């Protein structure tokens, strides 16, 4: 299953939305990987493992479920999450990319890829899952905006 969507960050026609800089947005996306409990309240624990250059290994715990993943950072551009197949969990990935078609016109593209099938039997489940992904990503941007308003994205990450 593949799914992607785009979220507009800065809307020059909407004065009610505070403008985020690319640096603030990047810091927020990195924080989502390094401190995911800020973004996923039902996550019980995240153990940050080895960091090898731009690659971070993590173990996420949701109750009794442990998920091992790897996050690769391309500074100011992309955060790529990779979950290898483990137990009942199929391999999957999420690529979060900052797009800037013109100065200060920031967007974030969320692109999901899963080894699960796209057959008709899974169509309902996949539609539900895509909707949940999109809502979680909208929440991510909302939390990044909140952190920026609180001044918590001003320090180097």
MMTF fields as JSON, N, C-alpha, C and O atoms, coordinates in Angstrom:
{
  "mmtfVersion": "1.0.0",
  "mmtfProducer": "UNKNOWN",
  "numBonds": 627,
  "numAtoms": 628,
  "numGroups": 157,
  "numChains": 1,
  "numModels": 1,
  "chainsPerModel": [1],
  "groupsPerChain": [157],
  "chainIdList": ["A"],
  "bondAtomList": [4, 2, 8, 6, 12, 10, 16, 14, 20, 18, 24, 22, 28, 26, 32, 30, 36, 34, 40, 38, 44, 42, 48, 46, 52, 50, 56, 54, 60, 58, 64, 62, 68, 66, 72, 70, 76, 74, 80, 78, 84, 82, 88, 86, 92, 90, 96, 94, 100, 98, 104, 102, 108, 106, 112, 110, 116, 114, 120, 118, 124, 122, 128, 126, 132, 130, 136, 134, 140, 138, 144, 142, 148, 146, 152, 150, 156, 154, 160, 158, 164, 162, 168, 166, 172, 170, 176, 174, 180, 178, 184, 182, 188, 186, 192, 190, 196, 194, 200, 198, 204, 202, 208, 206, 212, 210, 216, 214, 220, 218, 224, 222, 228, 226, 232, 230, 236, 234, 240, 238, 244, 242, 248, 246, 252, 250, 256, 254, 260, 258, 264, 262, 268, 266, 272, 270, 276, 274, 280, 278, 284, 282, 288, 286, 292, 290, 296, 294, 300, 298, 304, 302, 308, 306, 312, 310, 316, 314, 320, 318, 324, 322, 328, 326, 332, 330, 336, 334, 340, 338, 344, 342, 348, 346, 352, 350, 356, 354, 360, 358, 364, 362, 368, 366, 372, 370, 376, 374, 380, 378, 384, 382, 388, 386, 392, 390, 396, 394, 400, 398, 404, 402, 408, 406, 412, 410, 416, 414, 420, 418, 424, 422, 428, 426, 432, 430, 436, 434, 440, 438, 444, 442, 448, 446, 452, 450, 456, 454, 460, 458, 464, 462, 468, 466, 472, 470, 476, 474, 480, 478, 484, 482, 488, 486, 492, 490, 496, 494, 500, 498, 504, 502, 508, 506, 512, 510, 516, 514, 520, 518, 524, 522, 528, 526, 532, 530, 536, 534, 540, 538, 544, 542, 548, 546, 552, 550, 556, 554, 560, 558, 564, 562, 568, 566, 572, 570, 576, 574, 580, 578, 584, 582, 588, 586, 592, 590, 596, 594, 600, 598, 604, 602, 608, 606, 612, 610, 616, 614, 620, 618, 624, 622],
  "bondOrderList": [1, 1, 1, 1, 1, 1, 1, 1, 1, 1, 1, 1, 1, 1, 1, 1, 1, 1, 1, 1, 1, 1, 1, 1, 1, 1, 1, 1, 1, 1, 1, 1, 1, 1, 1, 1, 1, 1, 1, 1, 1, 1, 1, 1, 1, 1, 1, 1, 1, 1, 1, 1, 1, 1, 1, 1, 1, 1, 1, 1, 1, 1, 1, 1, 1, 1, 1, 1, 1, 1, 1, 1, 1, 1, 1, 1, 1, 1, 1, 1, 1, 1, 1, 1, 1, 1, 1, 1, 1, 1, 1, 1, 1, 1, 1, 1, 1, 1, 1, 1, 1, 1, 1, 1, 1, 1, 1, 1, 1, 1, 1, 1, 1, 1, 1, 1, 1, 1, 1, 1, 1, 1, 1, 1, 1, 1, 1, 1, 1, 1, 1, 1, 1, 1, 1, 1, 1, 1, 1, 1, 1, 1, 1, 1, 1, 1, 1, 1, 1, 1, 1, 1, 1, 1, 1, 1],
  "groupList": [{"groupName": "UNK", "atomNameList": ["N", "CA", "C", "O"], "elementList": ["N", "C", "C", "O"], "formalChargeList": [0, 0, 0, 0], "bondAtomList": [1, 0, 2, 1, 3, 2], "bondOrderList": [1, 1, 2], "singleLetterCode": "X", "chemCompType": "L-PEPTIDE LINKING"}],
  "groupTypeList": [0, 0, 0, 0, 0, 0, 0, 0, 0, 0, 0, 0, 0, 0, 0, 0, 0, 0, 0, 0, 0, 0, 0, 0, 0, 0, 0, 0, 0, 0, 0, 0, 0, 0, 0, 0, 0, 0, 0, 0, 0, 0, 0, 0, 0, 0, 0, 0, 0, 0, 0, 0, 0, 0, 0, 0, 0, 0, 0, 0, 0, 0, 0, 0, 0, 0, 0, 0, 0, 0, 0, 0, 0, 0, 0, 0, 0, 0, 0, 0, 0, 0, 0, 0, 0, 0, 0, 0, 0, 0, 0, 0, 0, 0, 0, 0, 0, 0, 0, 0, 0, 0, 0, 0, 0, 0, 0, 0, 0, 0, 0, 0, 0, 0, 0, 0, 0, 0, 0, 0, 0, 0, 0, 0, 0, 0, 0, 0, 0, 0, 0, 0, 0, 0, 0, 0, 0, 0, 0, 0, 0, 0, 0, 0, 0, 0, 0, 0, 0, 0, 0, 0, 0, 0, 0, 0, 0],
  "groupIdList": [1, 2, 3, 4, 5, 6, 7, 8, 9, 10, 11, 12, 13, 14, 15, 16, 17, 18, 19, 20, 21, 22, 23, 24, 25, 26, 27, 28, 29, 30, 31, 32, 33, 34, 35, 36, 37, 38, 39, 40, 41, 42, 43, 44, 45, 46, 47, 48, 49, 50, 51, 52, 53, 54, 55, 56, 57, 58, 59, 60, 61, 62, 63, 64, 65, 66, 67, 68, 69, 70, 71, 72, 73, 74, 75, 76, 77, 78, 79, 80, 81, 82, 83, 84, 85, 86, 87, 88, 89, 90, 91, 92, 93, 94, 95, 96, 97, 98, 99, 100, 101, 102, 103, 104, 105, 106, 107, 108, 109, 110, 111, 112, 113, 114, 115, 116, 117, 118, 119, 120, 121, 122, 123, 124, 125, 126, 127, 128, 129, 130, 131, 132, 133, 134, 135, 136, 137, 138, 139, 140, 141, 142, 143, 144, 145, 146, 147, 148, 149, 150, 151, 152, 153, 154, 155, 156, 157],
  "secStructList": [7, 3, 3, 3, 3, 3, 3, 3, 7, 7, 7, 6, 6, 7, 6, 6, 1, 7, 7, 7, 7, 2, 2, 2, 2, 2, 2, 2, 2, 2, 2, 2, 2, 2, 7, 4, 4, 4, 6, 7, 6, 6, 7, 7, 3, 3, 3, 3, 3, 3, 3, 3, 6, 6, 3, 3, 3, 3, 3, 3, 3, 3, 6, 6, 3, 3, 3, 3, 3, 3, 3, 3, 3, 3, 6, 6, 6, 3, 3, 3, 3, 3, 3, 7, 7, 5, 6, 6, 5, 7, 7, 3, 3, 3, 3, 3, 3, 3, 3, 3, 3, 3, 6, 6, 3, 3, 3, 3, 3, 3, 3, 3, 3, 3, 1, 1, 7, 7, 1, 4, 4, 4, 2, 2, 2, 2, 2, 2, 2, 2, 2, 2, 2, 2, 2, 2, 2, 2, 2, 2, 2, 2, 2, 2, 2, 2, 2, 2, 2, 6, 6, 6, 6, 1, 1, 7, 7],
  "xCoordList": [0.834, 0.0, 0.883, 1.838, 0.557, 1.245, 0.219, -0.891, 0.611, -0.277, 0.585, 1.597, 0.182, 0.887, -0.081, -1.119, 0.287, -0.499, 0.424, 1.539, -0.062, 0.715, -0.014, -1.233, 0.727, 0.151, 0.839, 2.065, 0.036, 0.58, 0.918, 0.109, 2.113, 2.576, 2.329, 1.744, 2.77, 2.602, 1.609, 1.809, 0.546, -0.479, -0.499, -1.044, 0.096, 0.152, -1.228, -1.352, -2.252, -3.602, -4.364, -5.483, -3.766, -4.413, -3.577, -2.629, -3.922, -3.137, -3.301, -2.576, -4.234, -4.449, -3.454, -3.334, -2.739, -1.759, -0.369, 0.07, 0.324, 1.691, 2.602, 2.508, 3.478, 4.432, 5.537, 6.072, 5.874, 7.005, 8.181, 8.005, 9.369, 10.558, 10.894, 10.416, 11.705, 12.149, 12.914, 12.776, 13.725, 14.501, 13.578, 13.819, 12.532, 11.584, 10.884, 10.747, 10.446, 9.767, 10.693, 10.285, 11.94, 12.908, 13.119, 13.108, 13.311, 13.523, 12.334, 12.505, 11.131, 9.94, 9.891, 9.526, 10.254, 10.253, 11.318, 11.097, 12.468, 13.517, 13.038, 13.257, 12.394, 11.879, 10.846, 10.773, 10.058, 9.075, 9.764, 9.218, 10.943, 11.693, 12.417, 12.482, 12.957, 13.781, 12.977, 13.422, 11.812, 10.947, 9.504, 8.648, 9.234, 7.92, 6.754, 5.61, 7.015, 5.922, 5.242, 4.081, 5.946, 5.314, 4.222, 3.275, 4.358, 3.47, 2.502, 1.46, 2.844, 2.031, 1.755, 2.519, 0.671, 0.437, 0.229, 0.464, -0.204, -0.433, 0.835, 0.797, 1.949, 3.236, 3.708, 3.799, 4.009, 4.436, 5.891, 6.236, 6.738, 8.167, 8.879, 8.482, 9.934, 10.812, 12.25, 12.7, 12.958, 14.378, 15.177, 15.082, 15.962, 16.827, 18.074, 18.743, 18.379, 19.541, 20.733, 20.959, 21.476, 22.7, 22.398, 21.456, 23.23, 23.151, 24.448, 25.529, 24.327, 25.487, 25.355, 24.716, 25.967, 25.839, 24.406, 23.859, 23.796, 22.443, 21.391, 20.224, 21.78, 20.855, 20.687, 21.662, 19.437, 19.086, 18.268, 17.283, 18.668, 17.895, 17.025, 17.45, 15.787, 14.864, 14.106, 13.966, 13.616, 12.677, 11.481, 11.615, 10.315, 9.075, 8.267, 8.171, 7.685, 6.865, 5.45, 5.216, 4.516, 3.093, 2.548, 2.294, 2.368, 1.965, 2.977, 4.153, 2.559, 3.497, 4.157, 5.067, 3.716, 4.247, 5.519, 5.516, 6.599, 7.859, 8.064, 7.913, 8.407, 8.689, 10.074, 10.36, 10.92, 12.265, 12.225, 11.703, 12.779, 12.839, 14.147, 14.95, 14.334, 15.53, 15.066, 14.226, 15.626, 15.278, 16.517, 17.571, 16.387, 17.5, 17.143, 16.06, 18.066, 17.856, 18.679, 19.879, 18.04, 18.73, 18.465, 17.368, 19.452, 19.219, 18.447, 18.739, 17.439, 16.58, 15.714, 15.062, 15.702, 14.937, 14.001, 12.788, 14.568, 13.788, 14.083, 15.222, 13.029, 13.137, 12.504, 11.329, 13.295, 12.829, 12.804, 13.841, 11.6, 11.405, 11.315, 10.563, 12.08, 12.027, 11.772, 12.508, 10.712, 10.378, 10.583, 9.836, 11.585, 11.756, 10.64, 10.042, 10.364, 9.377, 9.818, 10.988, 8.878, 9.177, 7.898, 6.9, 7.93, 6.743, 5.584, 5.711, 4.466, 3.281, 3.27, 2.318, 4.318, 4.37, 5.108, 6.268, 4.445, 5.136, 6.105, 5.979, 7.051, 7.98, 7.182, 6.2, 7.62, 6.955, 7.923, 8.981, 7.534, 8.356, 7.483, 6.377, 8.018, 7.404, 8.512, 9.54, 8.292, 9.238, 8.524, 7.494, 9.097, 8.536, 9.487, 10.647, 8.983, 9.837, 9.326, 8.139, 10.236, 9.902, 10.026, 11.043, 8.977, 8.989, 8.808, 8.001, 9.568, 9.511, 9.549, 10.61, 8.377, 8.344, 8.755, 9.211, 8.593, 9.08, 9.421, 8.95, 10.227, 10.672, 9.509, 8.514, 9.669, 8.718, 7.39, 6.519, 7.209, 6.012, 6.344, 6.77, 6.143, 6.537, 5.367, 4.233, 5.682, 4.753, 5.501, 6.731, 4.758, 5.365, 4.608, 3.382, 5.37, 4.801, 5.073, 6.21, 4.016, 4.092, 3.821, 2.733, 4.798, 4.659, 4.859, 5.945, 3.804, 3.807, 3.935, 3.391, 4.661, 4.813, 4.826, 5.633, 3.937, 3.836, 3.827, 3.345, 4.357, 4.385, 3.011, 2.836, 2.039, 0.7, 0.082, 0.404, -0.801, -1.391, -2.435, -2.925, -2.759, -3.802, -5.042, -5.87, -5.189, -6.319, -7.643, -7.662, -8.734, -10.065, -10.375, -11.11, -9.826, -10.085, -9.568, -10.148, -8.492, -7.889, -8.296, -7.838, -9.142, -9.475, -10.053, -9.639, -11.007, -11.611, -10.579, -10.505, -9.778, -8.749, -7.747, -7.374, -7.307, -6.329, -6.895, -6.179, -8.177, -8.803, -8.835, -8.549, -9.182, -9.191, -7.784, -7.592, -6.815, -5.421, -4.913, -4.249, -5.219, -4.785, -5.403, -4.744, -6.661, -7.323, -6.652, -6.454, -6.307, -5.628, -4.247, -3.849, -3.507, -2.198, -2.341, -1.588, -3.311, -3.487, -3.828, -3.296, -4.706, -5.056, -3.842, -3.645, -3.028, -1.825, -0.841, -0.18, -0.741, 0.182, -0.306, 0.496, -1.61, -2.179, -1.877, -1.519, -2.021, -1.684, -0.206, 0.149, 0.66, 2.096, 2.36, 3.097, 1.764, 1.98, 1.381, 1.966, 0.231, -0.381, 0.551, 0.721, 1.153, 2.061, 3.332, 3.843, 3.842, 5.028, 4.713, 5.534, 3.535, 3.134, 3.078, 3.55, 2.503, 2.402, 3.792, 4.039, 4.695, 6.056, 6.765, 7.508, 6.538, 7.149, 6.615, 7.381, 5.3, 4.7, 5.244, 5.361, 5.576, 6.139, 7.633, 8.246, 8.232, 9.66, 10.525, 11.73, 9.958, 10.716, 11.463, 12.168, 11.31, 12.022, 13.118, 13.619, 13.48, 14.494, 15.908, 16.858, 16.068, 17.408, 17.826, 16.977, 19.122, 19.57, 19.232, 19.306, 18.855, 18.52, 19.758, 19.714],
  "yCoordList": [-1.175, 0.0, 1.243, 1.346, 2.154, 3.44, 4.55, 4.489, 5.555, 6.679, 7.899, 7.817, 9.038, 10.283, 11.448, 11.416, 12.469, 13.7, 14.865, 14.676, 16.055, 17.279, 18.201, 18.351, 18.816, 19.799, 21.13, 21.228, 22.153, 23.506, 24.075, 24.014, 24.626, 25.156, 26.655, 27.131, 27.393, 28.847, 29.24, 28.947, 29.903, 30.365, 31.892, 32.48, 32.543, 34.007, 34.668, 35.847, 33.935, 34.494, 34.345, 34.842, 33.663, 33.477, 34.126, 33.517, 35.357, 36.062, 35.476, 35.869, 34.549, 33.95, 32.838, 32.409, 32.369, 31.308, 31.922, 32.621, 31.656, 32.155, 31.443, 30.233, 32.222, 31.672, 30.932, 31.417, 29.749, 28.999, 29.153, 29.203, 29.227, 29.22, 27.771, 26.842, 27.592, 26.238, 25.617, 24.425, 26.436, 25.932, 25.465, 24.412, 26.222, 25.803, 24.51, 23.592, 24.45, 23.255, 22.043, 20.972, 22.224, 21.129, 20.673, 19.476, 21.633, 21.28, 20.497, 19.544, 20.9, 20.182, 18.766, 17.84, 18.584, 17.234, 16.342, 15.145, 16.92, 16.153, 15.793, 14.677, 16.733, 16.472, 15.35, 14.557, 15.28, 14.195, 12.827, 11.854, 12.757, 11.496, 11.239, 10.099, 12.283, 12.118, 12.098, 11.523, 12.715, 12.75, 12.488, 13.362, 11.3, 11.028, 11.078, 11.243, 10.939, 11.002, 12.37, 12.48, 13.411, 14.731, 14.713, 15.497, 13.816, 13.778, 12.596, 12.632, 11.556, 10.331, 10.028, 9.304, 10.576, 10.424, 8.984, 8.681, 8.092, 6.694, 5.842, 4.648, 6.444, 5.746, 5.66, 6.674, 4.44, 4.258, 4.654, 5.25, 4.319, 4.572, 4.582, 3.894, 5.375, 5.374, 5.365, 6.292, 4.296, 4.21, 4.567, 3.898, 5.628, 6.012, 5.153, 5.1, 4.484, 3.611, 4.316, 5.505, 3.571, 4.076, 5.14, 5.027, 6.18, 7.214, 7.153, 7.368, 6.859, 6.723, 7.767, 7.528, 8.925, 10.022, 10.499, 10.984, 10.364, 10.842, 9.77, 9.968, 8.632, 7.521, 7.272, 7.16, 7.189, 6.96, 5.677, 5.513, 4.766, 3.548, 3.806, 4.448, 3.291, 3.488, 2.199, 1.333, 2.093, 1.044, 1.734, 2.445, 1.518, 2.113, 1.046, -0.09, 1.414, 0.461, 0.997, 2.069, 0.211, 0.464, -0.713, -1.781, -0.523, -1.612, -2.75, -2.549, -3.946, -5.069, -5.133, -5.936, -4.307, -4.326, -3.485, -2.303, -4.096, -3.387, -3.277, -4.255, -2.086, -1.86, -1.239, -0.215, -1.868, -1.356, -0.654, -1.191, 0.541, 1.247, 2.018, 2.07, 2.605, 3.4, 4.687, 4.669, 5.799, 7.107, 7.706, 7.791, 8.121, 8.739, 10.194, 10.495, 11.093, 12.53, 13.055, 12.795, 13.78, 14.569, 16.01, 16.516, 16.691, 17.988, 18.988, 19.214, 19.573, 20.606, 20.101, 20.897, 18.765, 18.244, 17.097, 17.204, 15.983, 14.751, 14.015, 13.959, 13.453, 12.51, 11.219, 11.197, 10.148, 8.881, 7.818, 7.455, 7.323, 6.277, 4.938, 4.806, 3.943, 2.608, 1.584, 1.51, 0.794, -0.271, -1.586, -1.887, -2.377, -3.679, -4.627, -4.43, -5.646, -6.655, -7.266, -7.607, -7.404, -7.974, -8.561, -7.858, -9.843, -10.512, -10.406, -10.777, -9.9, -9.734, -8.401, -8.098, -7.621, -6.29, -6.368, -6.777, -5.978, -5.991, -4.813, -3.838, -4.901, -3.79, -2.572, -2.695, -1.404, -0.167, 0.999, 0.898, 2.103, 3.311, 4.546, 4.516, 5.621, 6.941, 7.918, 7.987, 8.662, 9.695, 11.042, 11.292, 11.907, 13.225, 14.234, 14.347, 14.963, 15.846, 17.282, 17.54, 18.205, 19.631, 20.054, 19.808, 20.691, 21.211, 22.722, 23.231, 23.428, 24.891, 25.342, 25.696, 25.328, 25.679, 27.122, 27.437, 27.991, 29.362, 29.812, 29.209, 30.856, 31.256, 31.422, 32.089, 30.795, 30.849, 30.144, 30.145, 29.551, 28.756, 27.31, 26.524, 26.979, 25.673, 24.686, 25.033, 23.453, 22.337, 21.155, 21.104, 20.216, 18.964, 17.832, 17.748, 16.961, 15.774, 14.566, 14.308, 13.839, 12.606, 11.465, 11.388, 10.577, 9.471, 8.147, 7.862, 7.347, 6.057, 4.935, 5.006, 3.901, 2.722, 1.507, 1.429, 0.57, -0.621, -1.863, -1.836, -2.938, -4.203, -4.861, -5.893, -4.287, -4.865, -4.693, -3.754, -5.603, -5.619, -4.523, -3.94, -4.263, -3.3, -4.016, -3.398, -5.315, -6.057, -5.603, -4.881, -6.039, -5.61, -5.99, -5.276, -7.103, -7.546, -6.527, -6.361, -5.859, -4.891, -3.45, -2.531, -3.238, -1.876, -1.035, 0.107, -1.596, -0.843, -0.514, 0.622, -1.507, -1.303, -0.255, 0.623, -0.331, 0.622, 2.038, 3.002, 2.169, 3.493, 4.083, 5.265, 3.258, 3.696, 4.085, 5.109, 3.264, 3.523, 4.829, 5.611, 5.07, 6.308, 7.528, 8.554, 7.412, 8.503, 8.762, 9.912, 7.691, 7.839, 8.465, 9.323, 8.039, 8.634, 10.142, 10.94, 10.513, 11.924, 12.747, 13.841, 12.228, 12.939, 13.077, 14.131, 12.025, 12.082, 13.111, 13.809, 13.209, 14.17, 15.601, 16.508, 15.804, 17.13, 17.503, 18.645, 16.538, 16.781, 17.109, 17.971, 16.431, 16.716, 18.178, 18.848, 18.676, 20.077, 21.017, 22.057, 20.661, 21.485, 21.58, 22.657, 20.452, 20.44, 21.223, 21.939, 21.101, 21.884, 23.371, 24.152, 23.772, 25.186, 25.63, 26.713, 24.794, 25.113, 25.252, 26.191, 24.324, 24.395, 25.662, 26.286, 26.035, 27.258, 28.49, 29.39, 28.53, 29.661, 29.774, 30.873, 28.626, 28.615, 28.903, 28.98, 29.066, 29.345, 28.121, 28.259, 26.924, 25.705, 25.164, 24.161, 25.822, 25.387, 26.361, 26.309, 27.23, 28.246, 27.766, 28.332, 26.723, 26.213, 25.216, 24.524, 25.131, 24.144, 22.731, 22.411, 21.89, 20.491, 19.648, 18.436],
  "zCoordList": [0.0, 0.0, 0.0, 0.771, -0.851, -0.881, -0.695, -1.224, 0.062, 0.336, 0.595, 1.292, 0.03, 0.335, 0.318, -0.343, 1.057, 1.068, 1.414, 1.901, 1.153, 1.307, 2.276, 2.196, 3.188, 4.11, 3.879, 3.931, 3.624, 3.449, 4.823, 5.749, 4.942, 6.22, 6.316, 7.29, 5.318, 5.318, 4.234, 3.056, 4.645, 3.71, 3.75, 4.685, 2.734, 2.76, 2.725, 3.058, 2.332, 2.27, 3.58, 3.707, 4.557, 5.843, 6.948, 7.444, 7.335, 8.359, 9.763, 10.677, 9.95, 11.266, 11.577, 12.725, 10.55, 10.748, 10.836, 9.923, 11.95, 12.099, 11.103, 10.899, 10.496, 9.537, 10.271, 11.268, 9.765, 10.294, 9.347, 8.129, 9.902, 9.061, 8.72, 9.372, 7.71, 7.36, 8.534, 8.811, 9.223, 10.365, 11.49, 12.079, 11.796, 12.835, 12.441, 13.25, 11.189, 10.707, 10.8, 11.25, 10.37, 10.431, 11.873, 12.157, 12.783, 14.196, 14.739, 15.5, 14.346, 14.785, 14.246, 14.971, 12.984, 12.394, 13.031, 13.217, 13.365, 14.053, 15.463, 15.934, 16.118, 17.464, 17.445, 18.384, 16.392, 16.261, 16.261, 16.783, 15.684, 15.66, 16.978, 17.439, 17.58, 18.784, 20.084, 21.077, 20.083, 21.273, 20.838, 20.972, 20.323, 19.728, 20.709, 20.286, 22.014, 22.981, 22.981, 23.375, 22.544, 22.41, 21.347, 21.407, 20.374, 19.22, 19.242, 18.588, 19.99, 20.047, 21.517, 22.153, 22.059, 23.5, 23.96, 25.13, 23.076, 23.469, 23.389, 23.683, 22.995, 23.005, 24.454, 25.147, 24.906, 26.296, 26.512, 27.532, 25.547, 25.732, 24.383, 23.442, 24.316, 23.141, 23.639, 24.312, 23.294, 23.633, 22.388, 21.359, 22.5, 21.398, 21.474, 22.506, 20.381, 20.343, 19.749, 19.974, 19.001, 18.396, 17.354, 16.57, 17.37, 16.336, 15.559, 16.107, 14.283, 13.414, 12.31, 11.285, 12.535, 11.57, 11.501, 12.491, 10.337, 10.12, 10.373, 10.037, 10.961, 11.182, 12.68, 13.423, 13.099, 14.499, 14.598, 13.878, 15.486, 15.758, 16.975, 17.935, 16.922, 18.04, 18.324, 17.46, 19.568, 19.943, 20.575, 21.57, 19.99, 20.474, 21.19, 20.723, 22.326, 23.067, 23.212, 23.77, 22.69, 22.849, 23.651, 23.092, 24.963, 25.851, 25.712, 26.015, 25.261, 25.144, 23.776, 23.569, 22.844, 21.48, 21.378, 21.722, 20.907, 20.662, 19.163, 18.431, 18.712, 17.299, 17.198, 17.82, 16.413, 16.162, 14.81, 13.832, 14.769, 13.496, 13.376, 14.307, 12.218, 11.941, 11.271, 10.371, 11.725, 11.179, 10.538, 11.166, 9.284, 8.563, 8.29, 7.788, 8.627, 8.464, 7.291, 7.2, 6.413, 5.396, 5.803, 5.57, 6.411, 7.048, 6.184, 5.01, 6.85, 6.266, 5.109, 4.432, 4.874, 3.738, 4.094, 3.911, 4.611, 4.735, 6.032, 6.494, 6.605, 7.711, 7.189, 6.821, 7.162, 6.604, 7.695, 8.248, 7.998, 8.991, 8.264, 7.299, 8.724, 8.137, 9.237, 10.221, 9.049, 9.977, 9.233, 8.302, 9.627, 8.977, 9.423, 10.48, 8.62, 9.017, 10.337, 10.512, 11.266, 12.582, 13.162, 13.32, 13.476, 14.002, 13.02, 11.853, 13.495, 12.656, 11.902, 11.183, 12.066, 11.453, 10.12, 10.079, 9.029, 7.73, 7.63, 8.371, 6.732, 6.488, 6.027, 5.296, 6.467, 6.055, 6.172, 6.792, 5.561, 5.681, 5.571, 5.033, 6.096, 6.003, 5.646, 6.321, 4.589, 4.186, 4.344, 3.718, 5.201, 5.468, 4.826, 5.221, 3.832, 3.036, 3.081, 2.882, 3.344, 3.272, 1.81, 1.162, 1.307, -0.058, 0.004, 0.78, -0.822, -0.846, -2.31, -2.825, -2.985, -4.407, -4.692, -5.791, -3.705, -3.79, -2.373, -1.409, -2.231, -0.885, 0.101, -0.184, 1.259, 2.368, 2.098, 2.968, 0.939, 0.645, 1.013, 0.168, 2.274, 2.774, 2.774, 3.104, 2.396, 2.441, 3.043, 3.006, 3.591, 4.04, 3.355, 3.427, 2.687, 2.041, 2.928, 3.323, 3.23, 3.997, 3.019, 2.45, 2.817, 1.866, 2.594, 3.099, 2.64, 3.321, 2.305, 1.203, 2.696, 1.851, 2.769, 3.695, 2.511, 3.349, 2.477, 1.344, 3.005, 2.275, 2.253, 1.605, 2.945, 2.927, 1.553, 0.824, 1.212, -0.123, -0.298, 0.669, -1.558, -1.914, -2.431, -3.099, -2.135, -2.694, -2.07, -1.073, -2.675, -2.242, -0.801, -0.118, -0.333, 1.036, 2.052, 3.125, 1.709, 2.626, 2.327, 3.007, 1.33, 0.895, 2.031, 2.232, 2.772, 3.869, 4.929, 5.397, 5.313, 6.332, 5.87, 6.648, 4.622, 4.098, 4.05, 4.321, 3.707, 3.691, 5.095, 5.288, 6.067, 7.463, 7.912, 8.568, 7.553, 7.937, 7.324, 8.003, 6.049, 5.392, 6.067, 6.235, 6.449, 7.155, 8.507, 8.899, 9.209, 10.506, 10.33, 11.119, 9.291, 9.008, 8.775, 9.331, 7.951, 7.62, 8.862, 9.047, 9.705, 10.938, 11.856, 12.461, 11.965, 12.799, 12.251, 13.021, 10.94, 10.331, 10.522, 10.746, 10.433, 10.713, 12.163, 12.45, 13.079, 14.49, 14.654, 15.457, 13.901, 13.96, 13.646, 14.369, 12.573, 12.182, 13.232, 13.534, 13.783, 14.834, 16.043, 16.614, 16.433, 17.584, 17.265, 18.126, 16.063, 15.669, 15.747, 16.227, 15.281, 15.385, 16.841, 17.186, 17.685, 19.106, 19.736, 20.493, 19.427, 19.952, 19.47, 20.227, 18.224, 17.682, 18.416, 18.759, 18.656, 19.368, 20.79, 21.333, 21.389, 22.745, 22.747, 23.812, 21.562, 21.467, 21.657, 21.865, 21.593, 21.861, 20.645, 20.744, 19.504, 18.3, 17.894, 16.771, 18.79, 18.49, 18.745, 18.204, 19.568, 19.866, 18.798, 18.237, 18.507, 17.535, 18.002, 19.189, 17.027, 17.342, 17.173, 17.385]
}
